[in-house]
Amino acid sequence: MIAVLKTLVHLAAALPLVWLYYGAVNDTIGADPVERVIHFTGIGALNILLISLIITPLAKRFKKPVLLKFRRLLGLWAFTYALFHLLNFLFFELQFDWRLFIDEVIDRPYITVGMFAFAILVPLAVTSWSKVKRKMGKSWQQLHNWVYIAAVAIWVHFYWSIKSDIYEPGLYAVGLIWLLSLRKDRISRWLFKRK
Amino acid sequence: MLIKSKKSYQLTDNDVTDEQVYVNRRQLLKSMGYIGAGTLLSQSIARSASAAPFDFWGGSDQASFTQQALNYQKAPATDELLTPEAKVTSHNNFYEFGLDKSDPARNSQGLKVKPWQLTVSGEVSKPVTLDYDDLFKKFPLEERIYRLRCVEAWSMVVPWVGFSLADLIKQAAPTSKAKYVAFETLYDPEQMPGQRSRRIGGGIDYPYVEGLRLDEAMNPLTMLSVGLYGKTLPPQNGAPIRLVVPWKYGFKSIKSIVSIKLVEKMPPTTWNILAPNEYGFYANVNPDVSHPRWSQASERRITTGGLFARNRIATLPFNGYGEEVAHLYKNMDLARYY
């Protein structure tokens, strides 16, 4: 049963990417396929990350620990979307102009923040194997608490990238604040390190 | 003897690569429209669109805006690759009809352009009012192929049809007090959902306003466009009449104009009000002055081809029209007056 559900989650995350790149390569998803793949994977990464953050509170509230089995999988998909987002920007927007890429990361605050968020997601993804988790013991959780900082950074990246709309980032802000407020004790303990 | 000097805006020959796209454009436009309606459509927009009297994609194509063929003098052939018509008409920033670039094509098809009134007033001795038919008849129409550079660092090459703004301004006989030209877009919240709802329209104060210095407005490159690709403008591109200032970022080229006012003082402009540190009054295309979010040193030219089209090119000062306009800014620090 779990295996079936997991397969479905994988499909739900993977098929949109297949659809996206099929359309983008064939130039059938709007006038600017480059902008389209960047936006789609970026907002996709944020959406999946928020879904992954809702799992723990749901599992607690409804006493369904089985839900926790989906947390890592969603986190890794969020990372995958973020990775595609970054690669889209580098490959298709900047067309492999590494020099420009470095300049942009340094010069544009919203890209700097986005890279910062991605830099957090990398070690989280790398340490997601059960083996590594066991080896790391307590420090694993310490490390993975950084996801909250990544989530906030991703939101800032999103908000700064928008020209004038405040409605959509506003909705995401409400969602994010709610998700973080559900863990305010854990987060404040982590940030202010009371032993 | 007739001496013809070729201006840099008279681009030279051929649209080889685009012919197939050109021929299939109706089909392409349709397929893009359906994808837009089917998959990209946010629910909120869907609701507002179906609540409107014009249900473009839900019903038949009959409800759609119809474009008419125009009589005009063709542009000299060009070797610059034209952006396919289907892309020019489906990739638009026109926040009155939604924030996503595919929104305007979907939400604007019910726009009524007949009757239309464009007034030229202010510091003029002979105010002018043009009605819909005048837009196409008062001045001989000519095609001009211009590069369009968006502040978001993408660009297109568009065959506009229209006439020089200077011709219209001259007819109104500006007084000596006229120093600037202020433009205004139609304000009609009934027809423009973005003007009704802050959510759809991005929280901008409407009507959209723009402005030029008088000498910029009188420059022969500055154009009032009433058509593209040989036909009248579709609403998403600013029907029935819009401004085109090819050496400035796209947002200067105000759409669906109802008022042109000659004024003494520099007029307010919409994006400058919204974020003065990001959008100056002049908005000249300048590879050396970056927007806080976009390097302006290069741009992506939108032509044909999907994701793998290699289309990143260097941005030119004044979008490549320096020869015609650089003198307008001779003693100005363009990093300050951006």
Short mmCIF file of C-alpha atoms in Angstrom, two decimals:
data_model
loop_
_atom_site.label_atom_id
_atom_site.label_comp_id
_atom_site.label_asym_id
_atom_site.label_seq_id
_atom_site.Cartn_x
_atom_site.Cartn_y
_atom_site.Cartn_z
CA MET A 1 0.00 0.00 0.00
CA ILE A 2 2.72 2.45 1.04
CA ALA A 3 4.72 1.39 -1.99
CA VAL A 4 1.77 2.14 -4.27
CA LEU A 5 1.22 5.54 -2.68
CA LYS A 6 4.89 6.34 -2.95
CA THR A 7 4.85 5.43 -6.60
CA LEU A 8 1.91 7.74 -7.10
CA VAL A 9 3.74 10.59 -5.40
CA HIS A 10 6.75 9.97 -7.62
CA LEU A 11 4.54 10.04 -10.68
CA ALA A 12 2.75 13.19 -9.54
CA ALA A 13 6.09 14.92 -9.16
CA ALA A 14 7.81 13.52 -12.25
CA LEU A 15 5.07 13.72 -14.88
CA PRO A 16 4.72 17.52 -14.80
CA LEU A 17 8.46 17.76 -15.48
CA VAL A 18 8.14 15.39 -18.43
CA TRP A 19 5.19 17.42 -19.75
CA LEU A 20 7.08 20.65 -19.17
CA TYR A 21 10.25 19.69 -21.01
CA TYR A 22 8.41 17.94 -23.81
CA GLY A 23 6.45 21.15 -24.44
CA ALA A 24 9.45 23.40 -23.96
CA VAL A 25 11.64 21.52 -26.41
CA ASN A 26 8.84 21.49 -28.98
CA ASP A 27 7.98 25.13 -28.34
CA THR A 28 4.34 24.55 -27.50
CA ILE A 29 4.09 26.02 -24.01
CA GLY A 30 3.84 29.70 -24.70
CA ALA A 31 5.99 32.23 -26.45
CA ASP A 32 8.93 32.01 -24.09
CA PRO A 33 9.67 28.41 -23.09
CA VAL A 34 12.73 29.52 -21.15
CA GLU A 35 10.79 31.75 -18.81
CA ARG A 36 8.17 29.03 -18.52
CA VAL A 37 10.52 26.25 -17.37
CA ILE A 38 12.22 28.58 -14.90
CA HIS A 39 8.98 29.72 -13.31
CA PHE A 40 7.40 26.29 -13.31
CA THR A 41 10.29 24.53 -11.58
CA GLY A 42 10.85 27.41 -9.16
CA ILE A 43 7.31 27.65 -7.91
CA GLY A 44 7.14 23.84 -8.01
CA ALA A 45 10.10 23.58 -5.65
CA LEU A 46 8.46 25.98 -3.21
CA ASN A 47 5.13 24.15 -3.38
CA ILE A 48 6.64 20.74 -2.76
CA LEU A 49 8.80 22.04 0.06
CA LEU A 50 5.74 23.53 1.77
CA ILE A 51 3.88 20.24 1.34
CA SER A 52 6.81 18.40 2.92
CA LEU A 53 6.66 20.82 5.84
CA ILE A 54 3.00 20.18 6.46
CA ILE A 55 3.52 16.44 6.94
CA THR A 56 4.87 16.43 10.47
CA PRO A 57 2.11 18.65 11.90
CA LEU A 58 -0.50 16.55 10.08
CA ALA A 59 0.96 13.30 11.38
CA LYS A 60 0.92 14.64 14.93
CA ARG A 61 -2.53 16.14 14.72
CA PHE A 62 -4.17 13.03 13.30
CA LYS A 63 -1.85 10.52 14.95
CA LYS A 64 -0.82 8.99 11.66
CA PRO A 65 2.91 8.37 11.89
CA VAL A 66 2.74 6.56 8.56
CA LEU A 67 2.66 9.97 6.90
CA LEU A 68 6.26 10.52 7.96
CA LYS A 69 7.32 7.97 5.39
CA PHE A 70 6.56 10.54 2.70
CA ARG A 71 8.63 13.33 4.16
CA ARG A 72 12.02 12.47 2.75
CA LEU A 73 10.60 11.64 -0.64
CA LEU A 74 8.90 15.03 -0.89
CA GLY A 75 11.97 16.82 0.39
CA LEU A 76 14.06 15.19 -2.31
CA TRP A 77 11.54 16.14 -4.98
CA ALA A 78 11.62 19.74 -3.74
CA PHE A 79 15.38 19.58 -4.11
CA THR A 80 15.07 18.09 -7.59
CA TYR A 81 12.77 20.89 -8.71
CA ALA A 82 15.13 23.46 -7.21
CA LEU A 83 18.04 21.82 -9.03
CA PHE A 84 16.15 21.95 -12.33
CA HIS A 85 15.25 25.57 -11.57
CA LEU A 86 18.91 26.46 -11.16
CA LEU A 87 20.00 24.46 -14.21
CA ASN A 88 17.26 26.06 -16.30
CA PHE A 89 18.53 29.47 -15.33
CA LEU A 90 22.12 28.56 -16.09
CA PHE A 91 21.56 26.54 -19.27
CA PHE A 92 18.62 28.22 -20.93
CA GLU A 93 18.40 31.75 -19.57
CA LEU A 94 22.13 32.46 -19.42
CA GLN A 95 23.04 29.85 -22.04
CA PHE A 96 26.14 28.61 -20.24
CA ASP A 97 27.63 32.06 -19.76
CA TRP A 98 29.41 31.16 -16.51
CA ARG A 99 30.86 34.60 -16.13
CA LEU A 100 27.41 36.15 -16.29
CA PHE A 101 26.13 33.51 -13.89
CA ILE A 102 28.69 34.43 -11.25
CA ASP A 103 28.04 38.15 -11.79
CA GLU A 104 24.32 37.64 -11.44
CA VAL A 105 24.65 35.62 -8.25
CA ILE A 106 26.77 38.39 -6.75
CA ASP A 107 24.93 41.41 -8.14
CA ARG A 108 21.26 40.51 -7.83
CA PRO A 109 20.15 40.17 -4.22
CA TYR A 110 17.21 37.95 -5.17
CA ILE A 111 19.52 35.54 -6.94
CA THR A 112 22.02 35.64 -4.07
CA VAL A 113 19.26 34.66 -1.67
CA GLY A 114 18.07 31.96 -4.05
CA MET A 115 21.56 30.48 -4.27
CA PHE A 116 21.84 30.64 -0.48
CA ALA A 117 18.63 28.63 -0.21
CA PHE A 118 19.88 26.12 -2.74
CA ALA A 119 23.19 25.83 -0.91
CA ILE A 120 21.20 24.80 2.17
CA LEU A 121 19.17 22.24 0.27
CA VAL A 122 22.25 20.45 -1.10
CA PRO A 123 23.61 19.08 2.21
CA LEU A 124 20.06 18.23 3.28
CA ALA A 125 19.57 16.16 0.14
CA VAL A 126 23.00 14.54 0.41
CA THR A 127 22.40 13.46 3.99
CA SER A 128 18.99 11.99 3.34
CA TRP A 129 20.16 8.36 3.12
CA SER A 130 19.14 6.30 6.13
CA LYS A 131 22.72 5.16 6.60
CA VAL A 132 24.03 8.69 6.75
CA LYS A 133 21.22 9.69 9.04
CA ARG A 134 22.09 6.91 11.49
CA LYS A 135 25.76 7.79 11.39
CA MET A 136 25.09 11.45 12.03
CA GLY A 137 22.95 10.82 15.08
CA LYS A 138 21.78 14.01 16.78
CA SER A 139 23.57 16.34 14.44
CA TRP A 140 21.36 15.13 11.59
CA GLN A 141 18.35 16.91 13.06
CA GLN A 142 20.47 19.98 13.78
CA LEU A 143 21.44 20.09 10.15
CA HIS A 144 17.96 19.47 8.85
CA ASN A 145 16.50 22.29 10.94
CA TRP A 146 18.10 24.52 8.34
CA VAL A 147 15.18 23.69 6.10
CA TYR A 148 13.21 26.41 7.89
CA ILE A 149 15.82 28.98 6.97
CA ALA A 150 15.86 27.66 3.41
CA ALA A 151 12.08 27.98 3.20
CA VAL A 152 12.19 31.61 4.32
CA ALA A 153 15.04 32.35 1.89
CA ILE A 154 13.11 30.76 -0.96
CA TRP A 155 10.13 32.94 -0.15
CA VAL A 156 12.29 36.09 -0.13
CA HIS A 157 13.80 34.99 -3.47
CA PHE A 158 10.30 34.57 -4.90
CA TYR A 159 9.02 37.87 -3.51
CA TRP A 160 12.01 39.88 -4.77
CA SER A 161 11.76 38.37 -8.22
CA ILE A 162 8.27 39.77 -8.79
CA LYS A 163 7.72 43.14 -10.39
CA SER A 164 4.58 44.36 -8.72
CA ASP A 165 2.23 41.61 -7.58
CA ILE A 166 2.02 41.19 -3.82
CA TYR A 167 -1.01 38.94 -3.74
CA GLU A 168 0.64 35.65 -4.62
CA PRO A 169 3.76 36.03 -2.46
CA GLY A 170 1.40 37.30 0.25
CA LEU A 171 -0.53 34.03 0.18
CA TYR A 172 2.68 32.05 0.35
CA ALA A 173 3.85 34.20 3.26
CA VAL A 174 0.69 33.37 5.21
CA GLY A 175 1.16 29.66 4.52
CA LEU A 176 4.80 29.73 5.46
CA ILE A 177 4.27 31.69 8.67
CA TRP A 178 1.55 29.26 9.65
CA LEU A 179 3.80 26.25 9.03
CA LEU A 180 6.64 27.81 10.99
CA SER A 181 4.36 28.87 13.83
CA LEU A 182 3.32 25.24 14.28
CA ARG A 183 6.94 24.55 15.21
CA LYS A 184 7.75 27.73 17.03
CA ASP A 185 8.98 25.91 20.14
CA ARG A 186 11.34 23.66 18.23
CA ILE A 187 12.65 26.52 16.14
CA SER A 188 13.22 28.86 19.06
CA ARG A 189 14.94 26.07 21.00
CA TRP A 190 17.19 25.45 18.01
CA LEU A 191 17.94 29.10 17.35
CA PHE A 192 18.50 30.12 20.93
CA LYS A 193 20.06 26.83 22.05
CA ARG A 194 18.70 26.37 25.51
CA LYS A 195 20.01 23.03 26.61
CA MET B 1 18.21 62.21 -58.48
CA LEU B 2 16.62 60.53 -55.52
CA ILE B 3 19.12 59.88 -52.80
CA LYS B 4 17.98 57.32 -50.29
CA SER B 5 20.07 56.85 -47.20
CA LYS B 6 19.41 53.68 -45.32
CA LYS B 7 18.61 54.22 -41.68
CA SER B 8 19.57 51.63 -39.14
CA TYR B 9 15.91 50.97 -38.40
CA GLN B 10 15.32 49.95 -41.98
CA LEU B 11 16.57 46.46 -41.42
CA THR B 12 17.40 44.42 -44.46
CA ASP B 13 16.01 41.30 -46.02
CA ASN B 14 14.44 37.92 -45.64
CA ASP B 15 12.38 35.81 -43.31
CA VAL B 16 13.56 32.40 -44.47
CA THR B 17 13.41 30.55 -41.18
CA ASP B 18 10.11 31.91 -40.13
CA GLU B 19 8.06 31.16 -43.16
CA GLN B 20 6.62 27.93 -41.90
CA VAL B 21 5.67 29.50 -38.63
CA TYR B 22 4.18 32.40 -40.46
CA VAL B 23 2.01 30.14 -42.56
CA ASN B 24 0.92 28.04 -39.62
CA ARG B 25 0.39 30.94 -37.33
CA ARG B 26 -3.34 30.56 -36.90
CA GLN B 27 -2.90 26.98 -35.89
CA LEU B 28 -0.06 27.77 -33.57
CA LEU B 29 -1.93 30.61 -31.96
CA LYS B 30 -4.85 28.34 -31.34
CA SER B 31 -2.83 25.53 -29.87
CA MET B 32 -1.05 27.95 -27.59
CA GLY B 33 -4.33 29.43 -26.59
CA TYR B 34 -5.76 26.08 -25.67
CA ILE B 35 -2.71 25.16 -23.66
CA GLY B 36 -3.03 28.50 -21.99
CA ALA B 37 -6.65 27.96 -21.17
CA GLY B 38 -6.32 24.33 -20.23
CA THR B 39 -3.22 24.14 -18.16
CA LEU B 40 -1.76 27.48 -17.32
CA LEU B 41 -4.96 29.09 -16.30
CA SER B 42 -5.04 30.00 -12.67
CA GLN B 43 -8.43 29.40 -11.17
CA SER B 44 -8.96 32.97 -10.18
CA ILE B 45 -8.46 34.20 -13.71
CA ALA B 46 -10.69 31.43 -15.00
CA ARG B 47 -13.46 32.60 -12.75
CA SER B 48 -13.16 36.20 -13.76
CA ALA B 49 -12.92 35.31 -17.42
CA SER B 50 -16.01 33.16 -17.44
CA ALA B 51 -17.92 35.73 -15.44
CA ALA B 52 -17.18 38.29 -18.09
CA PRO B 53 -19.60 38.81 -20.98
CA PHE B 54 -17.01 37.45 -23.35
CA ASP B 55 -16.13 33.86 -22.78
CA PHE B 56 -13.43 33.62 -25.37
CA TRP B 57 -12.07 30.14 -24.93
CA GLY B 58 -15.19 28.60 -23.51
CA GLY B 59 -17.26 29.49 -26.53
CA SER B 60 -16.59 29.69 -30.21
CA ASP B 61 -14.00 31.81 -31.91
CA GLN B 62 -16.74 34.18 -33.01
CA ALA B 63 -16.58 36.01 -29.73
CA SER B 64 -12.96 36.82 -30.37
CA PHE B 65 -11.65 40.17 -31.41
CA THR B 66 -11.30 40.43 -35.16
CA GLN B 67 -8.34 42.04 -36.81
CA GLN B 68 -8.61 43.78 -40.17
CA ALA B 69 -6.09 43.89 -42.97
CA LEU B 70 -4.46 47.30 -43.40
CA ASN B 71 -3.29 49.30 -46.37
CA TYR B 72 0.22 50.48 -45.81
CA GLN B 73 3.59 50.96 -47.34
CA LYS B 74 5.66 47.82 -46.80
CA ALA B 75 8.94 48.02 -44.92
CA PRO B 76 12.13 47.35 -46.83
CA ALA B 77 13.01 43.68 -46.53
CA THR B 78 15.09 42.81 -43.48
CA ASP B 79 17.66 40.20 -42.59
CA GLU B 80 16.66 40.32 -38.98
CA LEU B 81 14.57 37.33 -38.01
CA LEU B 82 11.04 38.43 -37.23
CA THR B 83 9.45 37.15 -34.06
CA PRO B 84 6.58 34.90 -35.18
CA GLU B 85 3.24 36.65 -35.08
CA ALA B 86 1.83 34.01 -32.72
CA LYS B 87 4.52 34.88 -30.18
CA VAL B 88 4.12 38.62 -30.58
CA THR B 89 0.41 38.25 -29.85
CA SER B 90 0.66 35.76 -26.99
CA HIS B 91 3.54 37.09 -24.91
CA ASN B 92 2.43 40.42 -23.53
CA ASN B 93 2.83 42.58 -20.49
CA PHE B 94 -0.50 44.38 -20.27
CA TYR B 95 -1.37 44.26 -16.59
CA GLU B 96 -4.84 45.62 -17.23
CA PHE B 97 -5.58 42.10 -18.42
CA GLY B 98 -3.51 40.08 -15.93
CA LEU B 99 0.05 39.62 -14.74
CA ASP B 100 1.04 36.43 -16.53
CA LYS B 101 2.31 37.02 -20.05
CA SER B 102 -0.31 34.71 -21.45
CA ASP B 103 -3.15 36.50 -19.62
CA PRO B 104 -3.66 39.50 -21.92
CA ALA B 105 -4.30 37.38 -25.02
CA ARG B 106 -6.90 35.46 -23.07
CA ASN B 107 -8.61 38.23 -21.13
CA SER B 108 -8.67 41.06 -23.62
CA GLN B 109 -10.58 39.66 -26.56
CA GLY B 110 -13.79 41.44 -25.64
CA LEU B 111 -12.22 44.90 -25.71
CA LYS B 112 -14.39 47.32 -27.65
CA VAL B 113 -12.32 49.64 -29.79
CA LYS B 114 -15.21 51.07 -31.78
CA PRO B 115 -16.01 53.82 -31.04
CA TRP B 116 -12.66 55.16 -29.88
CA GLN B 117 -11.47 58.65 -29.13
CA LEU B 118 -7.90 59.80 -28.97
CA THR B 119 -7.47 63.41 -27.96
CA VAL B 120 -4.41 65.58 -28.35
CA SER B 121 -4.69 68.47 -25.92
CA GLY B 122 -2.80 70.58 -23.40
CA GLU B 123 -0.25 73.12 -24.58
CA VAL B 124 -1.43 73.12 -28.18
CA SER B 125 -3.16 75.75 -30.24
CA LYS B 126 -5.21 73.29 -32.28
CA PRO B 127 -6.41 70.39 -30.13
CA VAL B 128 -7.09 67.26 -32.16
CA THR B 129 -9.59 64.49 -31.64
CA LEU B 130 -9.26 61.32 -33.66
CA ASP B 131 -12.07 58.80 -33.79
CA TYR B 132 -11.57 55.16 -34.68
CA ASP B 133 -11.49 55.58 -38.46
CA ASP B 134 -9.22 58.60 -38.23
CA LEU B 135 -6.56 56.45 -36.60
CA PHE B 136 -6.11 54.65 -39.90
CA LYS B 137 -6.94 57.45 -42.32
CA LYS B 138 -5.52 60.72 -41.08
CA PHE B 139 -1.95 59.74 -41.84
CA PRO B 140 -0.51 57.43 -44.47
CA LEU B 141 0.40 54.15 -42.81
CA GLU B 142 3.82 52.58 -43.15
CA GLU B 143 5.36 49.40 -41.89
CA ARG B 144 8.45 49.61 -39.70
CA ILE B 145 10.38 46.65 -38.43
CA TYR B 146 11.65 47.51 -34.96
CA ARG B 147 13.43 45.64 -32.25
CA LEU B 148 11.45 45.66 -29.01
CA ARG B 149 13.51 45.29 -25.85
CA CYS B 150 11.72 44.48 -22.61
CA VAL B 151 13.21 45.61 -19.30
CA GLU B 152 13.01 41.93 -18.27
CA ALA B 153 15.83 41.24 -20.74
CA TRP B 154 13.93 39.55 -23.54
CA SER B 155 13.38 41.04 -26.96
CA MET B 156 11.43 40.63 -30.16
CA VAL B 157 11.51 41.94 -33.71
CA VAL B 158 8.10 43.24 -34.70
CA PRO B 159 6.72 44.54 -38.01
CA TRP B 160 4.58 47.43 -36.78
CA VAL B 161 2.22 49.43 -38.97
CA GLY B 162 1.54 53.05 -38.12
CA PHE B 163 2.77 56.61 -38.47
CA SER B 164 5.17 59.03 -36.82
CA LEU B 165 3.95 60.59 -33.61
CA ALA B 166 5.55 63.81 -34.84
CA ASP B 167 2.97 64.08 -37.64
CA LEU B 168 0.12 64.06 -35.15
CA ILE B 169 1.80 66.46 -32.75
CA LYS B 170 2.57 68.90 -35.54
CA GLN B 171 -1.07 68.92 -36.51
CA ALA B 172 -2.00 70.00 -32.99
CA ALA B 173 0.49 72.90 -33.20
CA PRO B 174 2.23 72.78 -29.81
CA THR B 175 2.76 76.11 -28.07
CA SER B 176 6.13 77.27 -26.82
CA LYS B 177 5.21 76.00 -23.36
CA ALA B 178 5.04 72.38 -24.51
CA LYS B 179 8.11 70.57 -23.19
CA TYR B 180 6.85 67.05 -22.53
CA VAL B 181 4.21 64.69 -23.85
CA ALA B 182 1.97 62.76 -21.45
CA PHE B 183 0.12 59.64 -22.55
CA GLU B 184 -2.76 57.83 -20.95
CA THR B 185 -4.25 54.36 -21.48
CA LEU B 186 -7.99 53.77 -21.56
CA TYR B 187 -9.49 53.60 -18.08
CA ASP B 188 -12.42 51.22 -18.20
CA PRO B 189 -12.60 48.77 -15.27
CA GLU B 190 -15.63 47.11 -16.84
CA GLN B 191 -13.52 45.95 -19.73
CA MET B 192 -10.16 45.71 -18.03
CA PRO B 193 -10.22 43.23 -15.15
CA GLY B 194 -6.82 44.37 -13.87
CA GLN B 195 -8.28 47.83 -13.24
CA ARG B 196 -11.12 46.29 -11.25
CA SER B 197 -9.02 44.05 -9.09
CA ARG B 198 -5.70 44.77 -7.43
CA ARG B 199 -5.01 41.07 -7.51
CA ILE B 200 -5.36 40.74 -11.28
CA GLY B 201 -3.78 44.11 -12.06
CA GLY B 202 -0.78 43.83 -9.76
CA GLY B 203 -1.76 46.68 -7.47
CA ILE B 204 -0.90 49.40 -9.97
CA ASP B 205 -2.76 52.71 -9.95
CA TYR B 206 -4.64 52.93 -13.21
CA PRO B 207 -4.92 54.39 -15.78
CA TYR B 208 -1.42 53.56 -16.95
CA VAL B 209 0.46 56.75 -17.80
CA GLU B 210 3.67 57.35 -19.70
CA GLY B 211 5.63 60.30 -20.94
CA LEU B 212 8.33 61.50 -23.31
CA ARG B 213 10.28 64.68 -23.67
CA LEU B 214 8.96 66.64 -26.65
CA ASP B 215 12.12 66.13 -28.68
CA GLU B 216 11.95 62.39 -28.05
CA ALA B 217 8.34 62.37 -29.15
CA MET B 218 9.22 64.31 -32.31
CA ASN B 219 12.05 61.95 -33.25
CA PRO B 220 11.25 60.24 -36.55
CA LEU B 221 11.64 56.81 -34.94
CA THR B 222 8.83 57.44 -32.46
CA MET B 223 5.73 55.86 -33.81
CA LEU B 224 2.06 55.47 -33.11
CA SER B 225 1.24 51.95 -34.15
CA VAL B 226 -2.19 50.79 -35.25
CA GLY B 227 -1.19 47.38 -36.53
CA LEU B 228 1.32 44.57 -36.73
CA TYR B 229 1.95 41.90 -39.31
CA GLY B 230 -0.19 43.83 -41.79
CA LYS B 231 -3.34 43.81 -39.69
CA THR B 232 -4.91 45.99 -37.02
CA LEU B 233 -3.52 45.47 -33.53
CA PRO B 234 -5.10 42.80 -31.36
CA PRO B 235 -6.11 44.09 -27.91
CA GLN B 236 -3.24 42.39 -26.08
CA ASN B 237 -0.81 44.42 -28.18
CA GLY B 238 -2.59 47.68 -27.44
CA ALA B 239 -5.51 48.04 -29.86
CA PRO B 240 -6.48 50.27 -31.43
CA ILE B 241 -3.46 52.55 -31.09
CA ARG B 242 -0.26 52.38 -29.09
CA LEU B 243 3.08 54.04 -28.81
CA VAL B 244 6.32 52.44 -30.01
CA VAL B 245 9.63 53.96 -28.88
CA PRO B 246 12.17 51.43 -30.10
CA TRP B 247 15.22 52.74 -28.23
CA LYS B 248 13.50 52.55 -24.87
CA TYR B 249 12.41 49.59 -22.76
CA GLY B 250 9.04 48.17 -23.73
CA PHE B 251 7.09 49.60 -20.83
CA LYS B 252 7.45 53.11 -22.31
CA SER B 253 5.40 51.98 -25.31
CA ILE B 254 2.02 52.62 -23.73
CA LYS B 255 -0.95 50.72 -25.12
CA SER B 256 -4.58 51.53 -26.00
CA ILE B 257 -4.01 55.27 -25.80
CA VAL B 258 -6.92 57.66 -25.29
CA SER B 259 -5.08 60.83 -24.39
CA ILE B 260 -1.95 62.61 -25.53
CA LYS B 261 -1.31 65.81 -23.64
CA LEU B 262 1.44 68.30 -24.27
CA VAL B 263 2.63 69.66 -20.96
CA GLU B 264 5.19 71.99 -19.45
CA LYS B 265 6.51 69.76 -16.65
CA MET B 266 7.82 66.21 -16.73
CA PRO B 267 4.71 64.04 -16.39
CA PRO B 268 4.43 61.13 -13.94
CA THR B 269 4.91 57.66 -15.41
CA THR B 270 3.38 54.48 -14.00
CA TRP B 271 6.47 52.37 -13.37
CA ASN B 272 8.42 55.32 -12.09
CA ILE B 273 5.71 55.96 -9.48
CA LEU B 274 5.75 52.29 -8.53
CA ALA B 275 9.51 51.86 -8.13
CA PRO B 276 11.53 55.00 -8.93
CA ASN B 277 14.83 53.31 -8.11
CA GLU B 278 14.13 50.64 -10.74
CA TYR B 279 12.37 52.50 -13.52
CA GLY B 280 13.49 55.97 -14.49
CA PHE B 281 11.60 58.44 -16.65
CA TYR B 282 13.90 57.92 -19.62
CA ALA B 283 14.17 54.12 -19.64
CA ASN B 284 16.63 54.17 -22.52
CA VAL B 285 17.96 50.72 -23.33
CA ASN B 286 21.42 50.76 -21.79
CA PRO B 287 23.61 47.67 -21.42
CA ASP B 288 25.72 49.49 -18.83
CA VAL B 289 22.93 50.31 -16.42
CA SER B 290 21.48 47.22 -14.80
CA HIS B 291 18.06 46.89 -13.36
CA PRO B 292 18.31 45.67 -9.74
CA ARG B 293 16.99 42.31 -10.88
CA TRP B 294 18.21 41.98 -14.43
CA SER B 295 21.56 42.58 -15.97
CA GLN B 296 20.84 44.55 -19.11
CA ALA B 297 24.13 43.62 -20.78
CA SER B 298 22.50 40.90 -22.86
CA GLU B 299 19.05 39.72 -23.82
CA ARG B 300 17.20 36.71 -25.12
CA ARG B 301 15.71 37.22 -28.54
CA ILE B 302 12.38 35.49 -28.84
CA THR B 303 12.09 33.98 -32.29
CA THR B 304 11.37 30.41 -33.21
CA GLY B 305 12.73 27.30 -31.62
CA GLY B 306 12.12 25.79 -28.22
CA LEU B 307 14.21 25.49 -25.13
CA PHE B 308 17.45 24.82 -26.95
CA ALA B 309 17.37 27.78 -29.30
CA ARG B 310 20.62 29.67 -28.74
CA ASN B 311 19.34 33.17 -28.78
CA ARG B 312 21.22 35.18 -26.18
CA ILE B 313 22.67 38.30 -27.77
CA ALA B 314 24.45 41.42 -26.55
CA THR B 315 22.24 44.39 -25.84
CA LEU B 316 23.16 47.53 -27.77
CA PRO B 317 23.05 51.06 -26.37
CA PHE B 318 19.71 52.64 -27.29
CA ASN B 319 18.71 49.17 -28.51
CA GLY B 320 20.87 49.73 -31.59
CA TYR B 321 19.24 53.04 -32.57
CA GLY B 322 22.00 55.26 -31.22
CA GLU B 323 22.68 56.80 -34.61
CA GLU B 324 19.20 58.31 -34.60
CA VAL B 325 18.75 59.20 -30.96
CA ALA B 326 22.04 59.47 -29.06
CA HIS B 327 22.18 63.21 -29.75
CA LEU B 328 19.03 63.70 -27.69
CA TYR B 329 21.01 62.86 -24.57
CA LYS B 330 24.30 64.53 -25.40
CA ASN B 331 25.05 66.18 -22.10
CA MET B 332 23.20 63.82 -19.83
CA ASP B 333 24.63 61.29 -17.40
CA LEU B 334 22.62 58.28 -18.50
CA ALA B 335 23.54 56.31 -15.40
CA ARG B 336 21.73 58.96 -13.40
CA TYR B 337 18.93 59.69 -15.82
CA TYR B 338 18.12 56.06 -16.50
#
